[in-house]
Amino acid sequence: MSRMLTEVIKYRKSYYFLAPFLLLFAVFTIIPVGISVFLSFTYYNIVEAPRWIGWSNYRLLFVDDNVFLTAVANTLKFAFVTGPVGYIMSFLLAWFISQIPQKYRFFYTLCFYTPAITSSVAISVVWLYLFSGDRYGLINYWLMNMGFLREPYLWLQNIDTIMPVLIIVSLWMNMGIGFLAFLAGLQNVSRDLYEAGAIDGVKYRWQQLWYITIPSVKPQLLFGAVLQVVGALQVADISMALVGMPSPLYAGHTMMTHLFDYAFIRFEMGYAAAIAVVLFMFMVGLNRLLFKWLGSGD
């Protein structure tokens, strides 16, 4: 401890420059997380003062709350599909765009990134029209005209298709999350590496991608992976906009929608804080795995 204090005093000017960030990080991240952990062990309904109840919220969460277990299963299913698929598609799109002439890149970049900055409510209007359960829904209209369906299909009411629809919409929305980071990293790869690779026998594009490009953009790959995991575990808005709250038989219910239900509809903040802590632990655990897989070695 004394050695650490000595180092801080020795490099105090550096810590002065770090102080604004550390202060904001403490106020907006560390303190709220600490308060959430504390509230998760209490009964708190906003009106009354928090009342300590120990592990009761967690016991209720994992033993008696079947809807939460359904939400966990839905969230993990959603994350394990949209996370890797969206990650790979984002990288491949960024790689393809990096191969085209510079003057056309801005247009394609704007097209692919626009869904990521558009609000879920605005996007849901388009997708609700596409997946509408009547014969005027665009997908039903096309499938019926081509003879694949005889009557309209209830895409957003049938429990078998709710999650696939949410996955499709989320993939379309969230491909742009890591897209810009990948594109920036790809554009900064030195051309000398490709020339050296050509001398060493790297002839094909896929060889350049595997042996030169991917190792050169490892920091961007890690950054994009973290963003993809966080985005996949936090899905809520598009689910509520497309299939409602709650969804039919909780087929589209996620951990974030469960948290929203208890925090902003039932106002059981202690229980909602317990859900938030569990979700936080999921994020930390998955991000640690990502750092182990993508962050080791340079």
Coordinates of C-alpha atoms in Angstrom, one line a residue:
M1 CA 0.0 0.0 0.0
S2 CA 2.8 2.4 0.9
R3 CA 4.6 1.5 -2.4
M4 CA 1.4 2.3 -4.3
L5 CA 1.0 5.6 -2.5
T6 CA 4.7 6.4 -3.2
E7 CA 4.1 5.8 -6.9
V8 CA 1.0 8.0 -6.9
I9 CA 2.9 10.8 -5.3
K10 CA 5.8 10.4 -7.7
Y11 CA 3.5 10.5 -10.8
R12 CA 1.0 12.9 -9.3
K13 CA 0.9 15.1 -12.4
S14 CA -0.3 12.2 -14.5
Y15 CA -3.0 11.5 -12.0
Y16 CA -4.1 15.1 -12.2
F17 CA -4.8 14.7 -15.9
L18 CA -6.6 11.4 -15.1
A19 CA -8.7 13.0 -12.4
P20 CA -11.6 14.3 -14.5
F21 CA -12.1 11.0 -16.2
L22 CA -11.8 9.1 -12.9
L23 CA -14.3 11.4 -11.2
L24 CA -16.9 11.0 -14.0
F25 CA -16.3 7.3 -14.2
A26 CA -16.8 7.0 -10.4
V27 CA -20.0 9.2 -10.4
F28 CA -21.7 7.6 -13.4
T29 CA -20.4 4.0 -13.3
I30 CA -18.9 2.8 -10.1
I31 CA -21.3 4.5 -7.7
P32 CA -24.5 3.5 -9.6
V33 CA -23.2 -0.1 -9.8
G34 CA -22.6 -0.1 -6.1
I35 CA -26.0 1.4 -5.4
S36 CA -27.6 -1.3 -7.6
V37 CA -25.9 -4.0 -5.7
F38 CA -27.0 -2.6 -2.4
L39 CA -30.6 -2.2 -3.6
S40 CA -30.7 -5.8 -4.9
F41 CA -30.6 -6.9 -1.2
T42 CA -33.5 -4.7 -0.2
Y43 CA -37.2 -4.2 -0.8
Y44 CA -37.6 -0.8 -2.4
N45 CA -40.7 0.6 -4.1
I46 CA -39.5 4.3 -4.5
V47 CA -42.2 5.5 -2.0
E48 CA -40.8 3.8 1.1
A49 CA -37.2 3.7 2.3
P50 CA -35.2 0.6 1.2
R51 CA -35.7 -2.3 3.7
W52 CA -33.0 -4.9 3.9
I53 CA -34.2 -8.4 3.0
G54 CA -30.9 -10.2 2.3
W55 CA -30.9 -12.8 -0.4
S56 CA -34.7 -12.9 -0.8
N57 CA -34.7 -11.2 -4.2
Y58 CA -32.1 -13.6 -5.6
R59 CA -33.9 -16.6 -4.2
L60 CA -37.2 -15.4 -5.7
L61 CA -35.4 -14.7 -9.0
F62 CA -33.8 -18.2 -9.5
V63 CA -36.3 -20.4 -7.6
D64 CA -39.8 -19.0 -7.9
D65 CA -39.7 -16.6 -10.9
N66 CA -40.3 -18.9 -13.9
V67 CA -40.7 -15.9 -16.2
F68 CA -37.2 -14.8 -15.4
L69 CA -35.8 -18.2 -16.3
T70 CA -37.7 -18.0 -19.6
A71 CA -36.2 -14.5 -20.1
V72 CA -32.7 -15.8 -19.4
A73 CA -33.1 -18.6 -21.9
N74 CA -34.5 -16.2 -24.5
T75 CA -31.7 -13.7 -23.9
L76 CA -29.0 -16.4 -24.2
K77 CA -30.6 -17.8 -27.3
F78 CA -30.8 -14.4 -28.8
A79 CA -27.2 -13.5 -27.8
F80 CA -25.6 -16.7 -29.1
V81 CA -27.2 -16.2 -32.5
T82 CA -27.1 -12.4 -33.1
G83 CA -23.7 -12.0 -31.3
P84 CA -21.5 -14.2 -33.5
V85 CA -23.5 -13.8 -36.7
G86 CA -23.8 -10.0 -36.4
Y87 CA -20.1 -9.8 -35.5
I88 CA -19.0 -11.9 -38.6
M89 CA -21.3 -10.1 -40.9
S90 CA -20.1 -6.6 -39.7
F91 CA -16.5 -7.6 -40.2
L92 CA -17.1 -9.1 -43.7
L93 CA -19.1 -6.0 -44.8
A94 CA -16.4 -3.7 -43.5
W95 CA -13.8 -5.8 -45.3
F96 CA -15.8 -5.8 -48.6
I97 CA -16.3 -2.0 -48.4
S98 CA -12.6 -1.5 -47.7
Q99 CA -11.8 -3.1 -51.0
I100 CA -13.9 -0.7 -53.1
P101 CA -12.5 2.7 -54.3
Q102 CA -12.4 5.5 -51.7
K103 CA -14.9 7.8 -53.5
Y104 CA -17.7 5.2 -53.2
R105 CA -17.0 4.2 -49.6
F106 CA -18.9 7.0 -47.9
F107 CA -22.2 6.0 -49.6
Y108 CA -21.9 2.3 -48.7
T109 CA -20.8 3.2 -45.1
L110 CA -23.8 5.5 -44.7
C111 CA -26.2 2.8 -46.0
F112 CA -24.9 0.1 -43.6
Y113 CA -24.5 2.3 -40.6
T114 CA -27.8 4.1 -40.8
P115 CA -29.9 1.3 -39.1
A116 CA -27.6 1.4 -36.0
I117 CA -28.4 5.1 -35.4
T118 CA -32.1 4.9 -36.2
S119 CA -34.5 4.7 -33.2
S120 CA -36.2 1.3 -32.5
V121 CA -39.6 2.9 -32.7
A122 CA -39.0 4.2 -36.2
I123 CA -37.6 0.9 -37.3
S124 CA -40.5 -1.0 -35.8
V125 CA -42.9 0.8 -38.1
V126 CA -41.2 -0.6 -41.1
W127 CA -40.9 -4.1 -39.8
L128 CA -44.4 -4.2 -38.4
Y129 CA -45.6 -3.5 -42.0
L130 CA -43.4 -6.3 -43.3
F131 CA -44.4 -8.9 -40.8
S132 CA -48.1 -7.8 -40.4
G133 CA -50.3 -10.8 -39.7
D134 CA -52.9 -9.9 -42.3
R135 CA -52.9 -10.2 -46.1
Y136 CA -51.6 -6.6 -46.4
G137 CA -48.4 -7.4 -44.6
L138 CA -45.6 -7.3 -47.3
I139 CA -44.1 -10.8 -46.5
N140 CA -47.6 -12.4 -46.4
Y141 CA -48.5 -10.7 -49.6
W142 CA -45.4 -11.9 -51.4
L143 CA -45.7 -15.5 -50.1
M144 CA -49.4 -15.8 -50.9
N145 CA -48.8 -14.4 -54.4
M146 CA -46.0 -17.0 -55.0
G147 CA -48.2 -19.8 -53.7
F148 CA -46.2 -20.6 -50.5
L149 CA -49.1 -19.6 -48.2
R150 CA -52.9 -20.0 -48.6
E151 CA -53.8 -17.6 -45.7
P152 CA -51.9 -14.9 -43.8
Y153 CA -49.4 -16.1 -41.2
L154 CA -49.2 -14.5 -37.8
W155 CA -45.5 -13.8 -37.6
L156 CA -45.6 -11.7 -34.5
Q157 CA -48.2 -13.7 -32.6
N158 CA -47.0 -17.2 -33.2
I159 CA -44.5 -18.3 -30.4
D160 CA -42.5 -20.3 -33.0
T161 CA -41.6 -17.3 -35.1
I162 CA -41.4 -14.4 -32.6
M163 CA -37.7 -15.1 -31.7
P164 CA -36.6 -15.7 -35.3
V165 CA -38.2 -12.4 -36.4
L166 CA -36.5 -10.5 -33.5
I167 CA -33.2 -12.1 -34.4
I168 CA -33.6 -11.0 -38.1
V169 CA -34.6 -7.4 -37.2
S170 CA -31.8 -7.1 -34.6
L171 CA -29.2 -8.4 -37.0
W172 CA -30.3 -5.8 -39.5
M173 CA -30.2 -3.1 -36.8
N174 CA -27.0 -4.0 -35.0
M175 CA -24.6 -4.8 -37.8
G176 CA -23.4 -1.2 -37.7
I177 CA -22.4 -1.4 -34.0
G178 CA -18.9 -2.7 -34.7
F179 CA -18.9 -1.9 -38.4
L180 CA -17.2 1.5 -38.1
A181 CA -14.5 0.2 -35.8
F182 CA -13.7 -2.6 -38.2
L183 CA -13.7 -0.3 -41.2
A184 CA -11.4 2.2 -39.5
G185 CA -9.0 -0.6 -38.5
L186 CA -9.0 -2.1 -42.0
Q187 CA -8.2 1.3 -43.6
N188 CA -5.2 1.7 -41.3
V189 CA -3.5 -1.6 -42.1
S190 CA -0.2 -0.7 -43.7
R191 CA 0.1 -1.5 -47.4
D192 CA 3.7 -2.6 -46.7
L193 CA 2.4 -5.6 -44.9
Y194 CA 0.5 -6.8 -48.0
E195 CA 3.6 -6.2 -50.2
A196 CA 5.8 -8.1 -47.8
G197 CA 3.1 -10.9 -47.8
A198 CA 3.1 -11.0 -51.6
I199 CA 6.9 -11.5 -51.5
D200 CA 6.5 -14.3 -49.0
G201 CA 3.9 -16.1 -51.2
V202 CA 0.5 -14.7 -50.0
K203 CA -1.3 -14.4 -53.3
Y204 CA -5.1 -14.6 -52.7
R205 CA -7.4 -12.2 -50.9
W206 CA -8.5 -14.8 -48.4
Q207 CA -4.9 -15.5 -47.5
Q208 CA -4.3 -11.7 -47.0
L209 CA -7.4 -11.6 -44.9
W210 CA -6.4 -14.6 -42.7
Y211 CA -2.6 -14.0 -42.3
I212 CA -2.3 -10.2 -42.5
T213 CA -5.6 -8.3 -42.1
I214 CA -7.1 -10.1 -39.1
P215 CA -3.9 -10.1 -37.0
S216 CA -3.5 -6.4 -37.8
V217 CA -7.0 -5.4 -36.6
K218 CA -7.1 -7.4 -33.4
P219 CA -7.8 -4.4 -31.1
Q220 CA -10.8 -3.4 -33.3
L221 CA -12.0 -7.1 -33.3
L222 CA -12.0 -7.0 -29.5
F223 CA -13.8 -3.7 -29.4
G224 CA -16.4 -4.8 -31.8
A225 CA -16.9 -8.1 -30.0
V226 CA -17.5 -6.3 -26.6
L227 CA -20.0 -3.9 -28.3
Q228 CA -21.8 -6.9 -29.9
V229 CA -22.1 -8.8 -26.6
V230 CA -23.4 -5.8 -24.7
G231 CA -25.9 -5.0 -27.5
A232 CA -27.1 -8.6 -27.7
L233 CA -27.7 -8.9 -23.9
Q234 CA -29.5 -5.5 -23.7
V235 CA -32.1 -6.1 -26.3
A236 CA -35.5 -4.8 -25.2
D237 CA -36.8 -1.8 -27.2
I238 CA -37.3 -3.7 -30.5
S239 CA -38.9 -6.6 -28.7
M240 CA -41.4 -4.4 -26.9
A241 CA -42.1 -2.4 -30.1
L242 CA -42.7 -5.5 -32.3
V243 CA -44.3 -8.1 -30.0
G244 CA -45.6 -6.0 -27.1
M245 CA -45.0 -6.1 -23.4
P246 CA -45.4 -8.9 -22.4
S247 CA -45.0 -10.9 -25.6
P248 CA -47.3 -13.9 -26.3
L249 CA -46.5 -16.6 -23.8
Y250 CA -43.3 -14.6 -23.1
A251 CA -41.7 -15.9 -26.3
G252 CA -39.9 -12.6 -26.9
H253 CA -39.3 -11.8 -23.2
T254 CA -35.7 -10.9 -22.4
M255 CA -33.8 -10.0 -19.2
M256 CA -34.0 -6.3 -20.1
T257 CA -37.7 -6.4 -20.7
H258 CA -38.1 -8.3 -17.4
L259 CA -36.1 -5.6 -15.7
F260 CA -38.2 -2.9 -17.4
D261 CA -41.4 -4.6 -16.2
Y262 CA -40.3 -4.6 -12.5
A263 CA -38.6 -1.2 -12.6
F264 CA -41.0 1.0 -14.5
I265 CA -44.3 -0.8 -14.5
R266 CA -44.4 -2.5 -11.0
F267 CA -41.9 -0.1 -9.4
E268 CA -40.2 -2.9 -7.5
M269 CA -36.8 -1.4 -7.7
G270 CA -35.1 -3.8 -5.3
Y271 CA -36.1 -6.8 -7.4
A272 CA -35.2 -4.9 -10.6
A273 CA -31.8 -4.1 -9.2
A274 CA -31.3 -7.9 -8.6
I275 CA -32.1 -8.5 -12.3
A276 CA -29.7 -5.7 -13.3
V277 CA -26.9 -7.3 -11.1
V278 CA -27.4 -10.7 -12.7
L279 CA -27.4 -9.1 -16.2
F280 CA -24.2 -7.2 -15.3
M281 CA -22.5 -10.4 -14.2
F282 CA -23.5 -12.1 -17.5
M283 CA -21.9 -9.2 -19.4
V284 CA -18.7 -9.2 -17.2
G285 CA -18.4 -13.0 -17.7
L286 CA -18.8 -13.0 -21.4
N287 CA -16.5 -10.0 -21.8
R288 CA -13.8 -11.8 -19.8
L289 CA -14.0 -14.7 -22.2
L290 CA -13.7 -12.3 -25.1
F291 CA -10.6 -10.7 -23.6
K292 CA -9.2 -14.1 -23.1
W293 CA -9.8 -15.2 -26.7
L294 CA -9.1 -12.0 -28.6
G295 CA -7.0 -9.9 -26.2
S296 CA -4.2 -12.4 -25.5
G297 CA -1.1 -12.0 -27.5
D298 CA -0.2 -9.2 -29.8

